[in-house]
PDB file of C-alpha atoms in Angstrom:
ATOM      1  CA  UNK A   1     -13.053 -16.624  21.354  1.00 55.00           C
ATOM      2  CA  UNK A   2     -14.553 -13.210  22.001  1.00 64.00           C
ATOM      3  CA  UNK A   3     -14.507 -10.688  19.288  1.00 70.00           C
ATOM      4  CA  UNK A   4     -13.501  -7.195  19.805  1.00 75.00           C
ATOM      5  CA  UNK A   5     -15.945  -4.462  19.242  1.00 87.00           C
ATOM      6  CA  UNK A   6     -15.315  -1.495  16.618  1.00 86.00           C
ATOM      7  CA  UNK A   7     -15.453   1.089  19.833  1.00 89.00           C
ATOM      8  CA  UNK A   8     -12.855  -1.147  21.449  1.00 90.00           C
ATOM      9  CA  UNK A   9     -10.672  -1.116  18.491  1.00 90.00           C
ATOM     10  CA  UNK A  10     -11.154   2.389  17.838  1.00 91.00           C
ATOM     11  CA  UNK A  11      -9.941   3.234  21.525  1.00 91.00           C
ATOM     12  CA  UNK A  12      -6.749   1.255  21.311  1.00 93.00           C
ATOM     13  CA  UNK A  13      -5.958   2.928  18.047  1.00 91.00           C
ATOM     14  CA  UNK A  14      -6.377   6.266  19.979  1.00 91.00           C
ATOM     15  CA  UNK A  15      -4.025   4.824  23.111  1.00 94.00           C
ATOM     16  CA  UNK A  16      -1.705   4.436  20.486  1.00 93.00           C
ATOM     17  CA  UNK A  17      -1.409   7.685  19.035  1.00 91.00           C
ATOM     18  CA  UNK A  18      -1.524   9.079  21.688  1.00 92.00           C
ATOM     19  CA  UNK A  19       1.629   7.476  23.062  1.00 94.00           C
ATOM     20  CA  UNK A  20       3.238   8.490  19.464  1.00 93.00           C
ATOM     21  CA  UNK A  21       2.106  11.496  20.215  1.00 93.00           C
ATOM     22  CA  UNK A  22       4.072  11.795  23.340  1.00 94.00           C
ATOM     23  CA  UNK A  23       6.717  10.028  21.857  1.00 94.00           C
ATOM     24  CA  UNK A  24       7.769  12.643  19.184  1.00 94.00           C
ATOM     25  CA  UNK A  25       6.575  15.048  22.145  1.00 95.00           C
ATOM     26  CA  UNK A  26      10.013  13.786  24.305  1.00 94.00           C
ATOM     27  CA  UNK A  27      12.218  13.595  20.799  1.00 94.00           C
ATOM     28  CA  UNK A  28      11.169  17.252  19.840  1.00 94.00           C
ATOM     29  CA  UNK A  29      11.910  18.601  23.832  1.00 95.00           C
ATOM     30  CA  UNK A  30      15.099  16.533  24.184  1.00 95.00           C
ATOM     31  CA  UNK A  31      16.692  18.387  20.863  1.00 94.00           C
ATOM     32  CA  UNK A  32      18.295  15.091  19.887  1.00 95.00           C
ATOM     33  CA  UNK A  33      16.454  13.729  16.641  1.00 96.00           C
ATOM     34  CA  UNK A  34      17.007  12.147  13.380  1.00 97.00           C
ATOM     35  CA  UNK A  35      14.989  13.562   9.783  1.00 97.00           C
ATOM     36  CA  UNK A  36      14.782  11.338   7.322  1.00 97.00           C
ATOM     37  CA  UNK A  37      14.081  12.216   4.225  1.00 97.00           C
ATOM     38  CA  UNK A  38      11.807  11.263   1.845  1.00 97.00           C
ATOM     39  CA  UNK A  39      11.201  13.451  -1.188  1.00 96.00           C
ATOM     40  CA  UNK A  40      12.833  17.030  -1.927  1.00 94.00           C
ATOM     41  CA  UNK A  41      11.487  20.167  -3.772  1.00 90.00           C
ATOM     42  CA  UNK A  42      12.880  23.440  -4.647  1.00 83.00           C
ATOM     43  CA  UNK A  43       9.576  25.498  -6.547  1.00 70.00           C
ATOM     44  CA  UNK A  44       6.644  24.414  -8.821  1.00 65.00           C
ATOM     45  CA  UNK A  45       9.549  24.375 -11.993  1.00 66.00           C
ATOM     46  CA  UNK A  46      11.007  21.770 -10.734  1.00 72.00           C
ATOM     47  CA  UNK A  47       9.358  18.677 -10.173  1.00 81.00           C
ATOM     48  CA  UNK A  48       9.385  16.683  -6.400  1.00 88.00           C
ATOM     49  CA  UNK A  49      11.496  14.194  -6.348  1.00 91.00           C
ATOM     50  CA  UNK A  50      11.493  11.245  -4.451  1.00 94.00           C
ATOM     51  CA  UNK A  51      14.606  10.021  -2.336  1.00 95.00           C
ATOM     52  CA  UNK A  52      15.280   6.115  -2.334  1.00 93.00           C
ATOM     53  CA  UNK A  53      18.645   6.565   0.322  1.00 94.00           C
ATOM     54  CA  UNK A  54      18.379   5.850   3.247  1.00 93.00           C
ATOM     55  CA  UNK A  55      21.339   7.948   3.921  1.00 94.00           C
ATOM     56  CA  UNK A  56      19.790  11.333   3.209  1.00 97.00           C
ATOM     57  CA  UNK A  57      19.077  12.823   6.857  1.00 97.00           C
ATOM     58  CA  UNK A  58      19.806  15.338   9.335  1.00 97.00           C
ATOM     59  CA  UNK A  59      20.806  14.559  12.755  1.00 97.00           C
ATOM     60  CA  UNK A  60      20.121  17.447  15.674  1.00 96.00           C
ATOM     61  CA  UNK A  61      21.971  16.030  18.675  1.00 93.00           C
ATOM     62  CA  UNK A  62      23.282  17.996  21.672  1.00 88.00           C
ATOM     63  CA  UNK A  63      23.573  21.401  19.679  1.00 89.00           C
ATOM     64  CA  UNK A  64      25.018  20.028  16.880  1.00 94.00           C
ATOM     65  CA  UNK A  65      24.077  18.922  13.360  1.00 95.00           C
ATOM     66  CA  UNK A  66      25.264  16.261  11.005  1.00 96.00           C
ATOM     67  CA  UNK A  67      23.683  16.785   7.113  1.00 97.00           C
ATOM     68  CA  UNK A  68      23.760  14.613   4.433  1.00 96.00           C
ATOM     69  CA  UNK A  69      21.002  15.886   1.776  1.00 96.00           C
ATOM     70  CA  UNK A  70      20.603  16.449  -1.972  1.00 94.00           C
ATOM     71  CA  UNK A  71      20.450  20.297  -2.070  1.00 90.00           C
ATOM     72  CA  UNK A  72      19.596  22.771  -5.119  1.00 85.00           C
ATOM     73  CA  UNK A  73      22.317  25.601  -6.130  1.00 85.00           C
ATOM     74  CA  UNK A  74      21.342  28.886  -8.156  1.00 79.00           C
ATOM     75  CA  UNK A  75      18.854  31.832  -8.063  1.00 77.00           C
ATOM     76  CA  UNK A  76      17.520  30.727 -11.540  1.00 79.00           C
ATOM     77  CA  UNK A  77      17.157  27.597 -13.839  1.00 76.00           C
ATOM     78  CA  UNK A  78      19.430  25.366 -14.552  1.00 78.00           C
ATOM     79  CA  UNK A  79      19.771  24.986 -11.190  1.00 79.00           C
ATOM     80  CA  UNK A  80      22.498  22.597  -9.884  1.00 84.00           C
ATOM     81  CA  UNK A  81      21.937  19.516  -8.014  1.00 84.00           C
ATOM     82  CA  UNK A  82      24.751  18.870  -5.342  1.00 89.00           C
ATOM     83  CA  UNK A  83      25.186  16.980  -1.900  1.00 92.00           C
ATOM     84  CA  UNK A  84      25.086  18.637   1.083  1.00 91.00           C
ATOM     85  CA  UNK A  85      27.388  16.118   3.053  1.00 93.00           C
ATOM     86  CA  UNK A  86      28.829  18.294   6.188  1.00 92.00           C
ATOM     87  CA  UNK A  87      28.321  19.210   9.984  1.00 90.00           C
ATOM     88  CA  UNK A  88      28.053  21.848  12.474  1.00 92.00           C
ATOM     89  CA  UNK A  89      29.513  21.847  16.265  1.00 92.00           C
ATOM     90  CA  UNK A  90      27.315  24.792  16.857  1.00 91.00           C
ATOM     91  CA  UNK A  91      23.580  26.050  16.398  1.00 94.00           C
ATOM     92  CA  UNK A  92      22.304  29.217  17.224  1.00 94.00           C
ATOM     93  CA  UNK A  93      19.168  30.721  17.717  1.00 95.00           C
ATOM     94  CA  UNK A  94      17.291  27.289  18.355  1.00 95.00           C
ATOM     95  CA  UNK A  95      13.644  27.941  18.785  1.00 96.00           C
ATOM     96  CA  UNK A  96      11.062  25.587  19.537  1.00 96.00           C
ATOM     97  CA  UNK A  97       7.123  26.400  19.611  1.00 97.00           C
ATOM     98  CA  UNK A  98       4.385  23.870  19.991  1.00 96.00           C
ATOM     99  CA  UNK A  99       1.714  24.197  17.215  1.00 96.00           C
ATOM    100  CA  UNK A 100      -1.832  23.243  16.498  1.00 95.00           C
ATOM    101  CA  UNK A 101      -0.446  20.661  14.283  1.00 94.00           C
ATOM    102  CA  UNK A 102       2.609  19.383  16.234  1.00 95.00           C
ATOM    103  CA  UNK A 103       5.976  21.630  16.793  1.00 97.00           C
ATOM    104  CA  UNK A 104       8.048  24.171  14.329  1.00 98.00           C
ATOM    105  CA  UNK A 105      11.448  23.822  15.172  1.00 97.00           C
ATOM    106  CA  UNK A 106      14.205  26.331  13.498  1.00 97.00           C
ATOM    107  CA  UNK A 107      17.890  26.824  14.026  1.00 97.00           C
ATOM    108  CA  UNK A 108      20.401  28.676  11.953  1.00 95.00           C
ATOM    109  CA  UNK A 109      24.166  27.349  11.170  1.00 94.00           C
ATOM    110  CA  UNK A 110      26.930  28.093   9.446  1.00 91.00           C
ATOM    111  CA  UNK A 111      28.512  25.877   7.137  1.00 87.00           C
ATOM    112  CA  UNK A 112      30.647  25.907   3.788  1.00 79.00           C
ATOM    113  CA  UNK A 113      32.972  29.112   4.129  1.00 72.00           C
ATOM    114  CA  UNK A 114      30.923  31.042   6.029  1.00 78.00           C
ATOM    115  CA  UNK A 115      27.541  30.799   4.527  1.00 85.00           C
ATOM    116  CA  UNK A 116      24.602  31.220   6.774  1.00 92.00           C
ATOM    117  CA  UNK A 117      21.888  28.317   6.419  1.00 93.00           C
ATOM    118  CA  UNK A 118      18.132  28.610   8.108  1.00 96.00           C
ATOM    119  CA  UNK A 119      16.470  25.145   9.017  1.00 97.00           C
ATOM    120  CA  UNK A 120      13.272  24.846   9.900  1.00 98.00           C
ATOM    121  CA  UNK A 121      11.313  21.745  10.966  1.00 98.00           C
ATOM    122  CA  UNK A 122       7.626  21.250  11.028  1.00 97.00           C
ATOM    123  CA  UNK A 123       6.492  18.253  12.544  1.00 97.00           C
ATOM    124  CA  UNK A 124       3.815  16.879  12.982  1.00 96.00           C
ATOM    125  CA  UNK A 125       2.347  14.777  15.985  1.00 92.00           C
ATOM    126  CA  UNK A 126       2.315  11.473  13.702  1.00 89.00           C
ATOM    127  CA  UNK A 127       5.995  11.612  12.880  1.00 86.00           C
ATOM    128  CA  UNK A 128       5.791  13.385   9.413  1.00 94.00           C
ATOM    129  CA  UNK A 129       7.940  16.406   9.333  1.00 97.00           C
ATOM    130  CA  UNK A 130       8.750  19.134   6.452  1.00 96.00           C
ATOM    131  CA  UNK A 131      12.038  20.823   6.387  1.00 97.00           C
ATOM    132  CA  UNK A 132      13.216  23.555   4.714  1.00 95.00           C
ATOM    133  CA  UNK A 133      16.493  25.046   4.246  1.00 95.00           C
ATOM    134  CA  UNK A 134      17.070  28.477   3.548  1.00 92.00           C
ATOM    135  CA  UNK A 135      20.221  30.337   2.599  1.00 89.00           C
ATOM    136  CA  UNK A 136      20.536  34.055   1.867  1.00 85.00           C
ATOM    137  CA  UNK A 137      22.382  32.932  -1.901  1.00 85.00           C
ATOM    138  CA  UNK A 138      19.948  30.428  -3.342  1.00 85.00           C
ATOM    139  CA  UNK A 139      16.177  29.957  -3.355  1.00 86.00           C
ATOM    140  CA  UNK A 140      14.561  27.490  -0.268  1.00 91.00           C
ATOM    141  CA  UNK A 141      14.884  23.657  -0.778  1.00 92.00           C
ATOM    142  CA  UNK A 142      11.896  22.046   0.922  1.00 94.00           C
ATOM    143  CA  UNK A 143      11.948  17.941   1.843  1.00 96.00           C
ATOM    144  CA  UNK A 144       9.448  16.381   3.368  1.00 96.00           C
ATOM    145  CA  UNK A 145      10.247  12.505   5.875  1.00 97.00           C
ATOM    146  CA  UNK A 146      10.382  11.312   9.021  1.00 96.00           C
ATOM    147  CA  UNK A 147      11.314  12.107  12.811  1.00 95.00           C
ATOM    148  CA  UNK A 148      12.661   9.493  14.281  1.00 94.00           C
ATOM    149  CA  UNK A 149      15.260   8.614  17.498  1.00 92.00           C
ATOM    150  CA  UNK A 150      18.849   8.706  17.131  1.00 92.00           C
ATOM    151  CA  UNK A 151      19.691   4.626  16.768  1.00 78.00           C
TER     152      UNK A 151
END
């Protein structure tokens, strides 16, 4: 049995990637992804913590978004921890730009009585991703997860 050499190894790892690569490429283009998320973080008060459901993600599909996230409430401390748990039929200004690192992708929505929220995606070649939500009445919440395809 023939052994394979480190330089062989080391350029199937790189086919790989770069298949992933164009993988999340297509996902990102086709504006029809899944986040999950993994951990969540409002500022450096309040310590990251780490989400165990596999529930917690946002879907982008077709111009529309599904949410179901643990999101901090308030300006100030004690902030309030509450479930974002809604949708969106519509998305407007939906901007993607390539990156040194990946893509940024960023959308604004309204949801909840007419309160405008900002998403923003970074994600990265290798399937990470950060998102953060923004909304003009409370501070940023920050997650970082996954990109996958809509299953």
């Amino acid at each position: 049995m023939r052994s394979t050499t480190h330089e062989e190894r080391a350029e199937r790892r790189a086919e790989r990637l770069a298949e992933y690569e164009k993988f999340i490429d297509s996902l990102v283009l086709s504006h029809n992804f899944e986040f999950n998320a993994q951990t969540v973080a409002m500022d450096p008060s309040i310590p990251m913590r780490i989400l165990t459901n596999p529930n917690y993600i946002v879907t982008v599909w077709r111009g529309q978004l599904d949410v179901c996230l643990p999101y901090y409430t308030g300006v100030v401390p004690p902030y309030r921890y509450v479930l974002m748990n809604t949708g969106s039929p519509l998305l407007s200004d939906y901007l993607v730009v390539q990156t040194s690192y990946g893509w940024n992708v960023s959308f604004k929505t309204t949801l909840y009585a007419e309160s405008e929220y900002t998403f923003n995606f970074e994600i990265y070649s290798h399937g990470g991703a950060t998102l953060t939500i923004s909304n003009t009445w409370y501070n940023p919440v920050q997650y970082t997860g996954t990109i996958t395809k809509i299953y």
